[in-house]
Short mmCIF file of N, CA and C in Angstrom, two decimals:
data_model
loop_
_atom_site.label_atom_id
_atom_site.label_comp_id
_atom_site.label_asym_id
_atom_site.label_seq_id
_atom_site.Cartn_x
_atom_site.Cartn_y
_atom_site.Cartn_z
N MET A 28 0.63 -1.42 -0.06
CA MET A 28 0.21 0.32 -0.33
C MET A 28 0.84 1.50 -0.33
N PHE A 29 0.78 2.32 -0.82
CA PHE A 29 1.07 3.37 -0.95
C PHE A 29 -0.20 4.14 0.06
N LEU A 30 0.71 5.28 1.50
CA LEU A 30 0.39 5.45 2.16
C LEU A 30 1.05 6.79 2.60
N LYS A 31 0.23 7.92 3.36
CA LYS A 31 0.49 9.28 3.96
C LYS A 31 0.91 8.78 5.53
N LEU A 32 2.38 8.52 5.65
CA LEU A 32 2.91 9.00 7.10
C LEU A 32 1.25 8.64 8.01
N GLN A 33 0.22 10.24 7.71
CA GLN A 33 -0.30 10.17 8.77
C GLN A 33 -1.21 8.88 8.62
N PHE A 34 -1.23 7.80 8.06
CA PHE A 34 -2.27 7.05 8.23
C PHE A 34 -2.02 6.19 9.16
N LEU A 35 -0.55 6.24 9.65
CA LEU A 35 -0.64 5.21 11.17
C LEU A 35 -0.66 6.23 11.91
N GLU A 36 -1.43 7.51 11.65
CA GLU A 36 -1.94 8.25 13.07
C GLU A 36 -2.97 7.57 13.84
N GLY A 37 -3.65 7.68 14.88
CA GLY A 37 -4.95 7.55 15.82
C GLY A 37 -5.00 6.75 16.79
N LYS A 38 -6.00 7.13 17.35
CA LYS A 38 -6.09 6.14 18.66
C LYS A 38 -6.83 4.77 18.60
N ALA A 39 -7.68 5.05 17.17
CA ALA A 39 -8.35 3.56 17.20
C ALA A 39 -7.21 3.43 16.37
N ARG A 40 -5.89 3.16 15.50
CA ARG A 40 -5.33 2.58 15.21
C ARG A 40 -4.07 1.97 15.62
N LYS A 41 -3.73 2.56 16.71
CA LYS A 41 -2.79 2.41 17.72
C LYS A 41 -3.20 1.01 18.58
N GLU A 42 -4.52 0.55 18.89
CA GLU A 42 -4.73 -0.63 19.01
C GLU A 42 -4.93 -1.75 17.88
N PHE A 43 -5.36 -1.21 16.94
CA PHE A 43 -4.89 -2.63 15.35
C PHE A 43 -3.98 -2.47 15.49
N TYR A 44 -2.79 -1.85 15.94
CA TYR A 44 -1.37 -2.81 15.27
C TYR A 44 -0.67 -3.02 16.37
N LYS A 45 -1.50 -2.77 17.76
CA LYS A 45 -1.37 -3.36 18.88
C LYS A 45 -0.89 -4.65 18.66
N GLU A 46 -1.86 -5.21 18.11
CA GLU A 46 -1.81 -6.56 17.79
C GLU A 46 -1.99 -7.31 16.15
N ASN A 47 -1.53 -6.31 15.03
CA ASN A 47 -1.26 -6.10 14.14
C ASN A 47 -0.09 -5.16 13.57
N PRO A 48 1.27 -5.53 13.81
CA PRO A 48 2.66 -4.73 14.00
C PRO A 48 2.50 -4.57 12.70
N PRO A 49 2.70 -3.80 11.72
CA PRO A 49 3.48 -3.72 10.74
C PRO A 49 4.80 -3.92 11.03
N LYS A 50 5.25 -5.16 9.27
CA LYS A 50 6.73 -5.42 9.99
C LYS A 50 7.49 -5.21 8.83
N LYS A 51 7.15 -4.04 8.23
CA LYS A 51 8.05 -3.38 7.39
C LYS A 51 7.71 -1.67 7.15
N ILE A 52 8.32 -0.47 7.25
CA ILE A 52 7.39 0.99 6.42
C ILE A 52 8.50 1.35 5.55
N TYR A 53 8.00 1.67 4.97
CA TYR A 53 9.53 2.42 4.00
C TYR A 53 8.76 3.45 3.77
N VAL A 54 10.13 4.86 3.97
CA VAL A 54 9.63 6.54 4.07
C VAL A 54 10.15 6.99 2.59
N ALA A 55 9.41 7.55 1.57
CA ALA A 55 10.28 8.16 0.54
C ALA A 55 10.36 9.44 0.97
N SER A 56 11.23 9.72 0.35
CA SER A 56 11.37 11.69 0.19
C SER A 56 10.46 12.19 -1.13
N GLY A 57 10.82 11.77 -2.26
CA GLY A 57 10.21 11.91 -3.22
C GLY A 57 9.46 11.45 -3.69
N ARG A 58 8.39 11.69 -4.96
CA ARG A 58 7.31 11.12 -5.62
C ARG A 58 7.80 9.59 -5.88
N LEU A 59 7.03 8.40 -6.01
CA LEU A 59 7.12 7.31 -6.47
C LEU A 59 6.74 6.97 -7.72
N ASN A 60 7.82 6.40 -8.90
CA ASN A 60 6.50 5.63 -10.14
C ASN A 60 6.25 4.30 -9.96
N CYS A 61 4.78 4.27 -10.50
CA CYS A 61 4.41 3.04 -10.01
C CYS A 61 4.82 2.09 -11.63
N ALA A 62 4.29 1.51 -11.61
CA ALA A 62 4.17 0.59 -12.94
C ALA A 62 3.17 -0.54 -13.36
N LYS A 63 2.17 -1.11 -14.50
CA LYS A 63 1.42 -1.01 -14.15
C LYS A 63 1.63 -2.65 -15.16
N ASN A 64 1.37 -3.94 -14.89
CA ASN A 64 1.89 -4.48 -15.27
C ASN A 64 3.39 -5.42 -15.97
N GLY A 65 3.81 -4.09 -14.89
CA GLY A 65 5.63 -4.04 -15.02
C GLY A 65 6.22 -3.05 -16.40
N LYS A 66 5.09 -2.19 -16.50
CA LYS A 66 5.39 -1.23 -17.86
C LYS A 66 4.78 0.02 -17.29
N PHE A 67 6.27 0.65 -17.06
CA PHE A 67 6.32 2.17 -17.11
C PHE A 67 5.48 3.26 -18.14
N GLU A 68 4.12 3.85 -17.81
CA GLU A 68 4.09 4.28 -18.76
C GLU A 68 4.60 6.36 -18.79
#
């Protein structure tokens, strides 16, 4: 999923993350390019 860091915030999500912590979080300083079927357009 590509989400803003703000998605991780919040009291309700805190309870969710206690039982389901993310394994890895990658932070990109710039915009990421996405490919559809392996092809960048």
